[in-house]
Structures are given as structure tokens and as C-alpha cells.
Coordinates of C-alpha atoms in Angstrom, one line a residue:
Chain A
M856 CA -19.9 5.7 -23.8
T857 CA -19.5 3.0 -21.2
I858 CA -16.7 0.6 -22.1
S859 CA -15.6 -0.7 -18.7
H860 CA -16.7 -4.1 -17.4
L861 CA -16.5 -2.8 -13.8
S862 CA -19.2 -4.6 -11.8
H863 CA -18.8 -3.5 -8.2
L864 CA -16.4 -2.8 -5.4
Q865 CA -15.7 -5.5 -2.8
C866 CA -14.0 -5.4 0.6
S867 CA -10.7 -7.3 0.6
G868 CA -11.4 -8.2 4.3
C869 CA -15.0 -9.0 4.8
G870 CA -16.2 -9.4 1.3
Q871 CA -19.0 -6.8 1.6
E872 CA -20.0 -5.4 -1.8
Y873 CA -20.4 -1.7 -2.7
S874 CA -21.6 0.2 -5.7
H875 CA -19.0 1.7 -8.0
Q876 CA -21.4 4.5 -8.9
E877 CA -20.9 6.1 -5.4
V878 CA -17.8 7.6 -3.8
H879 CA -16.1 5.1 -1.5
T880 CA -12.9 5.1 0.4
F881 CA -12.3 1.9 2.4
C882 CA -14.8 -0.6 3.9
P883 CA -16.8 1.1 6.6
T884 CA -17.6 -2.2 8.2
C885 CA -14.1 -3.7 8.7
Q886 CA -11.9 -0.9 7.5
S887 CA -10.0 -2.9 4.9
P888 CA -9.2 -1.7 1.4
L889 CA -11.9 -2.0 -1.3
L890 CA -11.0 -3.6 -4.6
A891 CA -12.7 -3.2 -8.0
I892 CA -14.4 -6.3 -9.4
Y893 CA -15.1 -6.7 -13.1
D894 CA -17.6 -9.0 -14.9
L895 CA -14.8 -11.0 -16.4
Q896 CA -17.1 -13.6 -18.0
E897 CA -18.8 -10.8 -19.9
A898 CA -15.4 -9.4 -20.8
R899 CA -14.1 -12.8 -21.9
Q900 CA -16.9 -12.9 -24.5
Q901 CA -16.6 -9.3 -25.7
V902 CA -13.0 -8.4 -25.5
D903 CA -10.2 -9.7 -27.7
R904 CA -6.8 -9.5 -26.1
D905 CA -5.1 -9.3 -29.5
E906 CA -7.2 -6.4 -30.5
I907 CA -6.0 -4.6 -27.3
S908 CA -2.4 -5.3 -28.4
R909 CA -3.1 -3.5 -31.7
R910 CA -4.4 -0.3 -30.0
K911 CA -2.6 3.0 -29.6
K912 CA 0.0 2.6 -26.8
G913 CA -0.8 3.6 -23.3
M914 CA -2.5 2.5 -20.1
W915 CA -6.0 3.2 -21.4
R916 CA -5.9 0.6 -24.2
W917 CA -7.0 -1.7 -21.4
S918 CA -10.1 0.4 -20.8
E919 CA -12.5 -2.5 -20.6
L920 CA -10.6 -3.7 -17.5
L921 CA -10.2 -0.3 -15.9
P922 CA -12.7 1.5 -13.7
V923 CA -13.5 4.6 -15.7
L924 CA -16.8 4.1 -17.4
N925 CA -16.7 7.0 -19.8
I926 CA -13.7 7.5 -22.0
E927 CA -14.2 11.2 -21.8
N928 CA -13.1 11.0 -18.2
Q929 CA -9.8 9.3 -18.9
I930 CA -6.9 11.6 -18.1
F931 CA -4.0 10.6 -20.4
L932 CA -0.5 12.1 -20.1
G933 CA 1.2 9.2 -21.8
E934 CA 1.3 6.7 -18.9
G935 CA 1.8 3.0 -19.4
D936 CA 3.6 0.8 -22.0
T937 CA 7.0 1.3 -20.4
P938 CA 9.8 -0.7 -21.9
L939 CA 10.9 -4.2 -20.7
L940 CA 14.6 -4.0 -21.2
S941 CA 17.0 -6.9 -21.1
L942 CA 20.1 -6.5 -19.0
P943 CA 22.8 -8.3 -20.9
H944 CA 25.8 -7.1 -19.0
L945 CA 24.3 -7.7 -15.6
E946 CA 23.1 -11.2 -16.8
K947 CA 26.7 -12.0 -17.6
E948 CA 28.0 -10.5 -14.3
L949 CA 25.4 -12.4 -12.2
G950 CA 25.4 -15.7 -14.2
L951 CA 21.8 -15.4 -15.3
S952 CA 20.2 -16.0 -18.7
H953 CA 17.0 -14.0 -18.7
L954 CA 17.2 -10.8 -16.7
Y955 CA 15.0 -7.9 -17.4
V956 CA 14.0 -4.6 -16.0
K957 CA 10.6 -3.0 -16.4
D958 CA 11.6 0.6 -16.6
E959 CA 8.8 2.7 -15.2
S960 CA 10.9 5.9 -15.3
S961 CA 9.5 6.8 -18.7
N962 CA 6.0 7.4 -17.2
P963 CA 4.8 11.0 -16.9
T964 CA 6.3 12.7 -13.9
G965 CA 9.1 10.1 -14.1
S966 CA 7.7 7.3 -12.0
F967 CA 5.2 4.4 -11.8
K968 CA 3.0 6.5 -9.6
A969 CA 1.5 8.0 -12.8
R970 CA -0.4 4.9 -13.5
G971 CA -2.2 4.7 -10.2
L972 CA -2.9 8.4 -10.1
A973 CA -4.1 8.5 -13.7
A974 CA -6.7 5.9 -12.7
A975 CA -7.7 7.4 -9.4
V976 CA -7.9 11.0 -10.6
S977 CA -9.8 10.0 -13.7
K978 CA -12.3 8.1 -11.6
A979 CA -12.5 10.9 -9.1
K980 CA -13.4 13.3 -11.9
E981 CA -16.0 10.8 -13.1
L982 CA -17.6 10.7 -9.7
G983 CA -17.8 14.4 -9.5
I984 CA -15.0 14.9 -6.9
Q985 CA -13.4 18.4 -7.1
K986 CA -10.8 18.4 -4.4
V987 CA -8.2 15.6 -3.9
I988 CA -5.7 15.2 -1.1
I989 CA -2.7 12.8 -0.7
P990 CA 0.0 12.0 1.7
T991 CA 3.2 11.0 -0.2
A992 CA 6.8 10.0 0.2
G993 CA 7.4 12.0 -3.0
N994 CA 6.5 10.6 -6.4
A995 CA 2.8 10.1 -5.8
G996 CA 2.5 13.8 -4.9
G997 CA 4.0 14.9 -8.2
A998 CA 1.9 12.5 -10.1
M999 CA -1.3 13.5 -8.4
A1000 CA -0.6 17.2 -8.9
A1001 CA -0.1 16.6 -12.7
Y1002 CA -3.2 14.6 -13.2
A1003 CA -5.3 16.9 -11.0
A1004 CA -4.1 19.8 -13.0
R1005 CA -5.1 18.1 -16.2
A1006 CA -8.5 17.1 -14.8
G1007 CA -9.1 20.6 -13.4
L1008 CA -9.2 19.3 -9.8
K1009 CA -7.7 21.1 -6.8
A1010 CA -4.9 19.1 -5.2
Y1011 CA -3.5 19.2 -1.7
I1012 CA -0.3 17.3 -0.9
F1013 CA 1.3 16.4 2.5
M1014 CA 4.9 15.2 2.2
P1015 CA 7.8 14.8 4.6
K1016 CA 10.0 17.9 4.6
D1017 CA 13.0 15.9 3.5
T1018 CA 11.2 14.6 0.4
P1019 CA 13.4 15.0 -2.7
F1020 CA 13.2 18.6 -3.9
A1021 CA 12.1 17.5 -7.4
N1022 CA 8.9 16.1 -5.9
I1023 CA 8.1 19.2 -4.0
E1024 CA 8.8 21.5 -6.9
E1025 CA 6.9 19.5 -9.6
S1026 CA 3.9 19.4 -7.3
R1027 CA 4.0 23.2 -6.7
M1028 CA 4.5 23.8 -10.4
A1029 CA 1.4 21.9 -11.2
G1030 CA -0.6 24.1 -8.9
A1031 CA -1.0 21.8 -5.9
E1032 CA -0.9 23.2 -2.4
V1033 CA 2.0 21.5 -0.7
A1034 CA 2.4 21.1 3.1
L1035 CA 5.8 19.9 4.3
V1036 CA 5.6 17.7 7.4
D1037 CA 8.2 17.1 10.1
G1038 CA 8.0 13.3 9.9
L1039 CA 7.4 10.4 7.7
I1040 CA 4.6 9.4 5.3
S1041 CA 2.7 8.0 8.2
D1042 CA 2.7 11.4 9.8
A1043 CA 1.7 13.0 6.5
A1044 CA -1.1 10.4 6.3
G1045 CA -2.5 11.3 9.7
M1046 CA -2.5 15.0 8.8
A1047 CA -4.0 14.5 5.4
G1048 CA -6.7 12.3 6.9
E1049 CA -7.6 14.9 9.4
K1050 CA -7.8 17.6 6.7
A1051 CA -9.9 15.4 4.5
R1052 CA -12.4 14.7 7.2
A1053 CA -12.5 18.3 8.4
E1054 CA -12.8 20.0 5.0
G1055 CA -14.3 17.4 2.7
W1056 CA -11.2 16.7 0.5
F1057 CA -11.2 13.2 -1.1
D1058 CA -8.3 11.2 0.3
V1059 CA -6.3 9.4 -2.4
S1060 CA -4.0 7.7 0.1
T1061 CA -2.6 4.3 -0.9
F1062 CA -5.4 1.8 -0.7
K1063 CA -7.8 4.2 1.1
E1064 CA -9.6 4.5 -2.2
P1065 CA -10.1 1.6 -4.6
Y1066 CA -8.7 2.9 -7.9
R1067 CA -5.0 3.6 -7.7
V1068 CA -4.3 -0.2 -7.6
E1069 CA -6.3 -0.5 -10.9
G1070 CA -3.8 1.7 -12.7
K1071 CA -0.9 -0.2 -11.2
K1072 CA -2.3 -3.6 -12.2
V1073 CA -1.7 -2.7 -15.8
M1074 CA 2.0 -3.3 -15.2
G1075 CA 0.9 -7.0 -14.8
Y1076 CA -1.1 -6.9 -18.1
E1077 CA 1.8 -5.4 -19.9
L1078 CA 4.3 -8.0 -18.6
A1079 CA 2.0 -10.9 -19.7
E1080 CA 1.6 -9.4 -23.1
T1081 CA 5.3 -8.8 -23.6
F1082 CA 6.0 -12.4 -22.6
D1083 CA 3.6 -13.6 -25.2
W1084 CA 0.8 -14.2 -22.7
S1085 CA 2.8 -16.1 -20.2
L1086 CA 4.4 -14.7 -17.0
P1087 CA 8.0 -14.5 -15.8
D1088 CA 9.3 -16.8 -13.1
V1089 CA 10.3 -14.1 -10.6
I1090 CA 9.3 -10.5 -10.1
V1091 CA 11.5 -8.4 -7.8
Y1092 CA 9.5 -5.4 -6.7
P1093 CA 10.3 -2.6 -4.2
T1094 CA 7.6 -2.3 -1.6
G1095 CA 6.4 0.8 0.2
G1096 CA 2.7 0.9 0.1
G1097 CA 2.5 -2.2 -2.0
T1098 CA 0.0 -1.1 -4.6
G1099 CA 2.1 -2.4 -7.5
L1100 CA 2.7 -5.8 -6.0
V1101 CA -1.0 -6.2 -5.1
G1102 CA -2.1 -4.8 -8.4
M1103 CA 0.0 -7.1 -10.5
W1104 CA -1.2 -10.1 -8.5
K1105 CA -4.7 -9.0 -9.1
A1106 CA -3.9 -8.6 -12.8
F1107 CA -2.6 -12.1 -13.1
A1108 CA -5.8 -13.5 -11.5
E1109 CA -7.9 -11.5 -13.9
L1110 CA -5.9 -12.6 -16.9
E1111 CA -6.3 -16.2 -15.8
E1112 CA -10.0 -15.8 -15.4
L1113 CA -10.2 -14.1 -18.8
G1114 CA -8.5 -17.2 -20.3
W1115 CA -5.9 -14.9 -21.9
L1116 CA -2.8 -16.7 -20.5
E1117 CA -1.1 -19.4 -22.6
N1118 CA 0.6 -20.6 -19.4
T1119 CA -1.0 -19.9 -16.0
K1120 CA 2.1 -20.5 -14.0
R1121 CA 2.4 -17.4 -11.7
P1122 CA 5.6 -15.7 -10.8
R1123 CA 7.2 -15.8 -7.4
M1124 CA 6.8 -12.2 -6.0
V1125 CA 9.8 -10.8 -4.2
S1126 CA 9.0 -7.8 -2.0
V1127 CA 12.1 -5.6 -1.5
Q1128 CA 12.5 -3.2 1.4
A1129 CA 15.3 -1.2 3.0
D1130 CA 17.1 -2.4 6.2
G1131 CA 16.0 0.9 7.8
C1132 CA 12.3 0.3 7.1
A1133 CA 11.3 -3.3 6.6
P1134 CA 7.9 -4.0 8.1
V1135 CA 6.9 -6.5 5.4
V1136 CA 10.2 -8.4 5.7
K1137 CA 9.8 -8.6 9.5
A1138 CA 6.2 -9.8 9.2
F1139 CA 7.1 -12.3 6.4
Q1140 CA 9.9 -13.8 8.6
A1141 CA 7.4 -14.2 11.4
K1142 CA 4.8 -15.7 9.0
A1143 CA 2.4 -13.0 10.2
S1144 CA -0.7 -11.7 8.5
F1145 CA -0.1 -8.0 9.4
C1146 CA 2.9 -5.8 9.9
D1147 CA 4.0 -4.1 13.0
F1148 CA 4.4 -0.3 12.7
W1149 CA 8.1 0.2 11.9
I1150 CA 9.8 2.4 14.5
N1151 CA 12.3 5.1 13.4
A1152 CA 12.0 4.4 9.6
H1153 CA 15.0 5.6 7.6
T1154 CA 16.5 5.0 4.2
I1155 CA 17.6 7.0 1.2
A1156 CA 14.9 5.3 -0.8
S1157 CA 12.1 7.6 0.2
G1158 CA 9.5 5.5 -1.4
L1159 CA 10.3 2.7 0.9
R1160 CA 10.0 4.7 4.1
V1161 CA 6.5 3.4 4.8
P1162 CA 6.3 2.2 8.4
K1163 CA 3.1 0.3 7.8
S1164 CA 1.0 -0.1 4.6
F1165 CA -2.7 0.1 4.9
A1166 CA -2.8 -3.0 2.7
D1167 CA -0.1 -4.9 4.6
H1168 CA -2.3 -8.0 4.8
L1169 CA -2.9 -8.0 1.0
I1170 CA 0.9 -7.7 0.4
L1171 CA 1.7 -10.5 2.7
Q1172 CA -1.1 -12.7 1.4
D1173 CA 0.1 -12.3 -2.2
I1174 CA 3.7 -13.0 -1.3
Y1175 CA 2.7 -16.2 0.5
E1176 CA 0.3 -17.2 -2.3
S1177 CA 3.0 -16.8 -4.9
E1178 CA 5.6 -18.7 -2.8
G1179 CA 7.6 -15.6 -2.9
I1180 CA 9.9 -13.9 -0.3
A1181 CA 10.5 -10.5 1.3
I1182 CA 14.0 -9.2 1.6
A1183 CA 15.7 -6.1 3.0
V1184 CA 18.8 -4.5 1.6
S1185 CA 21.1 -1.8 3.0
D1186 CA 21.3 1.8 1.7
E1187 CA 25.0 1.0 0.7
A1188 CA 23.9 -1.9 -1.4
I1189 CA 21.2 0.3 -3.0
L1190 CA 23.7 2.9 -4.0
E1191 CA 26.2 0.3 -5.3
S1192 CA 23.4 -1.3 -7.4
Q1193 CA 22.2 2.1 -8.6
K1194 CA 25.7 2.8 -9.9
Q1195 CA 25.9 -0.7 -11.5
L1196 CA 22.6 -0.2 -13.3
A1197 CA 23.8 3.1 -14.7
S1198 CA 27.4 2.2 -15.6
M1199 CA 26.7 -1.3 -17.0
E1200 CA 23.3 -0.8 -18.6
G1201 CA 22.7 2.9 -18.9
I1202 CA 19.8 3.0 -16.6
F1203 CA 19.8 5.7 -13.9
A1204 CA 17.3 4.1 -11.6
A1205 CA 15.6 5.5 -8.6
P1206 CA 17.0 4.1 -5.3
E1207 CA 13.8 2.0 -4.9
G1208 CA 14.4 0.5 -8.3
A1209 CA 18.1 -0.1 -7.6
A1210 CA 17.1 -1.9 -4.4
T1211 CA 15.6 -4.7 -6.6
L1212 CA 19.1 -5.4 -8.1
A1213 CA 20.6 -5.4 -4.6
A1214 CA 18.0 -7.9 -3.5
L1215 CA 18.5 -10.0 -6.5
K1216 CA 22.2 -10.4 -5.7
E1217 CA 21.2 -11.6 -2.2
L1218 CA 18.8 -14.1 -3.7
I1219 CA 21.4 -15.5 -6.1
Q1220 CA 23.7 -16.0 -3.1
Q1221 CA 20.9 -17.8 -1.3
K1222 CA 20.3 -19.8 -4.4
W1223 CA 16.7 -18.7 -4.2
V1224 CA 16.7 -18.0 -8.0
S1225 CA 18.2 -20.3 -10.6
P1226 CA 20.3 -19.1 -13.5
D1227 CA 17.8 -20.1 -16.2
E1228 CA 14.7 -18.4 -14.7
R1229 CA 13.1 -15.4 -16.3
I1230 CA 13.5 -12.6 -13.7
V1231 CA 12.0 -9.1 -13.9
L1232 CA 13.3 -6.2 -11.8
F1233 CA 11.1 -3.1 -11.4
N1234 CA 12.7 0.3 -11.7
T1235 CA 9.9 2.4 -10.3
G1236 CA 11.2 5.8 -11.2
S1237 CA 14.0 8.0 -12.5
G1238 CA 17.2 8.6 -10.5
L1239 CA 17.0 12.2 -11.7
K1240 CA 14.4 12.9 -9.1
Y1241 CA 16.8 12.0 -6.3
L1242 CA 19.8 14.2 -6.9
D1243 CA 19.6 15.7 -3.4
H1244 CA 21.5 12.6 -2.2
K1245 CA 24.2 13.2 -4.7
S1246 CA 25.1 16.7 -3.7
Chain B
M217 CA -15.7 -16.6 31.7
T218 CA -16.0 -13.8 29.1
P219 CA -12.8 -11.7 29.0
N220 CA -13.3 -8.0 29.6
I221 CA -11.6 -5.6 27.2
L222 CA -11.3 -2.0 28.2
Y223 CA -11.4 0.6 25.4
I224 CA -10.4 4.1 26.4
E225 CA -11.7 6.2 23.6
D226 CA -13.8 9.3 23.4
N227 CA -15.0 8.9 19.8
P228 CA -18.4 7.1 19.8
D229 CA -18.1 5.9 16.2
N230 CA -14.8 4.2 16.9
T231 CA -16.2 2.7 20.1
M232 CA -19.2 1.3 18.3
L233 CA -17.1 -0.2 15.5
V234 CA -14.7 -1.9 18.0
R235 CA -17.6 -3.0 20.2
R236 CA -19.4 -4.7 17.4
A237 CA -16.1 -6.3 16.2
L238 CA -15.0 -7.7 19.6
E239 CA -18.5 -8.7 20.9
A240 CA -18.9 -10.7 17.7
R241 CA -15.9 -12.7 18.8
G242 CA -17.3 -13.2 22.3
Y243 CA -15.4 -10.5 24.2
K244 CA -17.1 -8.0 26.5
L245 CA -16.2 -4.4 25.9
L246 CA -16.0 -1.8 28.6
N247 CA -15.6 1.8 27.5
S248 CA -14.2 5.0 29.1
V249 CA -14.3 8.3 27.3
T250 CA -11.5 9.8 29.6
G251 CA -8.1 8.7 30.6
V252 CA -8.6 9.2 34.3
N253 CA -11.8 7.2 34.4
G254 CA -10.1 4.6 32.2
V255 CA -7.4 4.1 34.8
N256 CA -10.1 3.8 37.5
I257 CA -12.0 1.1 35.6
A258 CA -8.8 -0.8 35.0
E259 CA -8.1 -0.7 38.7
T260 CA -11.5 -1.8 39.8
E261 CA -12.6 -4.3 37.2
D262 CA -11.0 -7.6 36.0
I263 CA -9.5 -6.5 32.6
S264 CA -7.8 -8.8 30.2
L265 CA -6.6 -6.2 27.7
I266 CA -6.7 -2.5 27.2
L267 CA -7.2 -0.6 23.9
L268 CA -5.9 2.9 24.4
D269 CA -6.6 5.9 22.2
I270 CA -3.8 8.5 22.5
N271 CA -5.8 11.7 22.0
L272 CA -8.1 11.9 25.0
P273 CA -9.9 14.9 26.4
D274 CA -8.1 14.9 29.8
I275 CA -4.7 13.2 30.1
D276 CA -3.2 11.7 27.0
G277 CA -2.8 8.0 26.3
Y278 CA 0.9 8.0 27.1
E279 CA 0.1 9.3 30.6
V280 CA -2.7 6.7 30.9
A281 CA -0.2 3.9 30.0
R282 CA 2.3 5.2 32.5
R283 CA -0.3 5.3 35.3
L284 CA -1.5 1.8 34.4
R285 CA 2.0 0.4 34.5
A286 CA 2.7 2.1 37.9
S287 CA -0.7 1.2 39.4
P288 CA -0.8 -0.4 42.9
K289 CA -3.0 -3.1 41.3
R290 CA 0.1 -5.2 40.3
S291 CA -1.6 -7.2 37.5
L292 CA -1.8 -4.0 35.5
A293 CA 2.0 -4.0 35.1
S294 CA 1.5 -6.9 32.6
T295 CA -2.0 -6.4 31.3
P296 CA -1.6 -6.0 27.5
I297 CA -2.1 -2.5 26.2
I298 CA -2.7 -1.8 22.5
A299 CA -2.2 1.9 21.6
V300 CA -4.5 3.1 18.9
T301 CA -4.3 6.6 17.3
A302 CA -5.3 8.6 14.3
N303 CA -2.9 11.4 15.0
A304 CA 0.2 9.6 13.8
L305 CA 2.6 12.4 14.6
K306 CA 6.4 11.9 14.5
G307 CA 7.5 9.6 17.3
D308 CA 4.0 8.6 18.4
A309 CA 4.7 5.0 18.1
E310 CA 8.0 5.2 20.0
K311 CA 6.3 7.3 22.7
A312 CA 3.5 4.8 23.1
L313 CA 5.9 1.8 23.4
N314 CA 8.1 3.8 25.8
A315 CA 5.1 4.6 27.9
G316 CA 4.4 0.9 28.4
C317 CA 2.1 -0.1 25.5
D318 CA 2.8 -3.4 24.0
V319 CA 1.6 -2.7 20.4
Y320 CA 0.9 0.4 18.4
M321 CA -1.9 0.5 15.8
S322 CA -2.8 3.4 13.6
K323 CA -6.4 4.3 12.7
P324 CA -8.4 3.5 10.7
I325 CA -8.4 0.2 12.6
N326 CA -8.5 -2.8 10.3
I327 CA -10.9 -5.1 12.1
R328 CA -9.2 -8.3 11.0
E329 CA -5.9 -7.0 12.3
L330 CA -7.6 -6.0 15.6
W331 CA -8.9 -9.5 16.0
A332 CA -5.5 -10.9 15.3
R333 CA -3.8 -8.5 17.8
V334 CA -6.3 -9.1 20.5
E335 CA -6.4 -12.9 20.1
A336 CA -2.6 -13.0 20.3
F337 CA -2.9 -11.8 23.9
V338 CA -6.4 -13.0 24.9
P339 CA -7.6 -16.2 23.1
M340 CA -11.2 -15.9 21.8
P341 CA -13.6 -17.3 24.4

């Protein structure tokens, strides 16, 4: 049964349209990411947002706005509908009134990557793909391995050799073939791309296929729904590949076009990176449209060790459009914030998630946020997957 | 006068993509499929900018960059070089910049970024 209102794929660079019935990676004409476009006028007439709210919890309750056509192809491991938690002790400490964290650690495989890989692997299955390959800084590999196992697809994963052990082990346990690379995710991406081309594996690299961002955008839908169909004032988001930031911005535009928002005021998007790998911050400060490749990337937040995202122009475009900001924080500040989140609020966040609190403290000092604003931090994963740094 | 851009690249698909993109913006593209020949072209033609693949069939792109920077044709010491590579192995970007390249780009080449990078050095004619 076809339930999705998916219309076509469109290049984010040149606007060229492609069929969603065929397998596509990125735009062959200008080599920019492809994005999924929906017939939102049709959806507006046929889909009731309140009916979606009454459905069984999980990412796929938004099926009409996701790319999988046939519900039988949806791979569900419990992803989505993560809690939006208030942070009362940190509110008091920081002098804020409405501080929240969207805690993505309760997703399958312990991170937000489950959302994107649920969508991408499900769509790959629907398109008849049998072998998927991914370069990863860690959590995306574990997520892909799990969803590929459930879908009956073969998975090949390239990850830096210093990736947290939990990510390596969970990938292997799920039956994926894992290659450890002496380098960064960019090195892993080069190798994965070569293998994909040489042996016909489908490359599920960030933004080199159109569907991971579709799973991630649901974070934006959930936020709107939780805030009674309005949006927070500020979203503080850790940025590696940038799929979540771009996805949420896409979600907000779609919700607006659907007429589902009671208040269309968009949040200011804060992109958080680490001092040791901050290509988006550098480009933002230079008011550039693209990032330079970051040399000698290093940070304990392995998900932020992305020297250059394939979708850098989309990340920057969305930050500029939202009147947001990009900010880098030190590893020391990340660790301090990680401890604060755990000891004050009981949330053992991934370093990437803790980085958002470190960034918020900077933004308060800069008076970039005001005390009465509704601010949402994103904890993208569980701190339990990063215990290597604690030993 | 139409600015000449030299693309040292042995993959015809990449060359065709870049040729189409840059010629659409009014640049003239010269191509060499080897590093040694690329250095020769740079030394004999009037070149405004060089796009340099790192994995070439004879000498690698780092060596090409070093030879260009040390060329007796003194203008090549400051001709912009953009390194482009698919084989993003550890330290490639550092090596490219140390060899004298001005910018490092990884494949697949985003055409809008290519335009922006090229136009930053050589304004569109």
C-alpha cells in the first residue's frame, strides 16, 4: 500500500529533478546532495496532523511524509519519539526559564543515527538494494549494521581505528563487515567510495544518498508537535555531517507549507563544533558558502571529527537563513558539561551532546540568548558508548 | 581575454564534468592526463589557475605542485593551484598544502563550490 506523498528527488544545488523510483546517490550534473520532495498540497488535504499524534509512537507514524512507499518495507526497531526533557537544575544555574534537551540516546543503538539509517536502509530495501556500505565516525556504523541486519542486507562499514569500541563491537555483532581505517571519517569515506564503485555496494554516506536526512527531519516534526505546533526559539545542535540540522530545517519548511504550525516563527539554529575540528564555524565567521577542509581534525567527540561535510553549503545556508550562529567549544568544556548534565540532571550524554551545553554557556556569556527564550539542546547519543575515554 | 584553466586529471569523466562547468562560466579548460605533461603545459601556456588531481599515472600531484612552484617560469610560483582528490587518505590535505597547493578539495567535486573556489582567484570573464 502506498502511503507516502513523496513526489520526486531534487538537487539542492542546480534544482534538477530525478525519479524516486530509481536508485540515486547525489546529483550527477553538479554533484550536490539530492533532497526528497513531497506533494505537500496533496498531503495537506489528506493528512490530519492530530491523527498522526494519536498513532502508535515511533518515527513511522509520519509515514505520509517519509520516503518509503510501502509500509511493508519500513524497518522499525523503536526509533523516534525520544523525550524532550526539561533541565530544571541547569535552568536555575544558568539563569534561564525554558531549557530543554531532546534526548536521542533512547533510540535503537543508542543514538540519533538510528533515525537516518532506518529511513535509508528501508528505502534501500524498497529499491531492491542488497549491499550497503558506509563510512562512519562511529554511531552511524552501529545503526546501519542493526537496520541492515533486520532488513536482510549485507553491510560493510569503514571507521577510523580509534572509533569507540562500542561502535566497532555493535557493528560486528550485527553481522557487518568492519574495516578499521588509519585516519578520519574523510579517509574512511574515500575508501568506502572506492569500494562502492569497484564492487557495486550502495554508498549510504552522509548526504551521498537522499534518505538519511528524511529520517533525521522527524526530530523537527516531533519538536513542533511537543511544543503544541509552534517551534522553540533556539536549537543548539552538534554538527558533524549536519544531517540533523539540515533535516530539521527542512521539516520546519514542510510543516509551514502543510499549514500545521500555529506559529511559523522559526528557531535560530546553533551549530556546535569542537575547537579541534570546526570547519563550519570557520566558514560561518568568514560568511562563506562552503567550508575549507579542516586539517588535523581532533576532538574526543568522535561524531564531530568531520573535516568537511558533503552538505556544507546546506548547513551554512540554513544557519544563515535562521539568523543562527556556529560556535566551537574545547574538549575540556565538553567534558565539564558532560559531567554537569549527568550530575545535575541525570543524563549521561555523548560528548557531542554535552558540547551543546558547553556552547550554550558561551552564548549566555555573549548575551546571544535571552533568559526567557525556549532553548532546546540536542543530546545525540548515550555517553555509555564512549567509555574508552574514561578508562 | 578568456582565462585559461589547466586541469591535470587522467579521468575523462571528471574532466568532462569540470570542462562543462567551467566553460559554462566563460573559462577555457586545458587538460593534461599526466603530471609531467601538465607541468610542460603550465610552463608554455598562459595559465590563470591549475586544478590538480593527486592520483596521476606518472608523478603524483604533490610532485607536480612542487615542480610548478620551483619552475623557472616565475609566474608559476604564485599561480593558484587547487588540489582535487578522491583518495582522501590520512594527511592528503596537509601534504597538498605543504607541496604548494592553495586549496584542497575532495571528490566528488561540488560544481557550485568549484565555481566559488575558482572565481575567488580568477573572476568570471
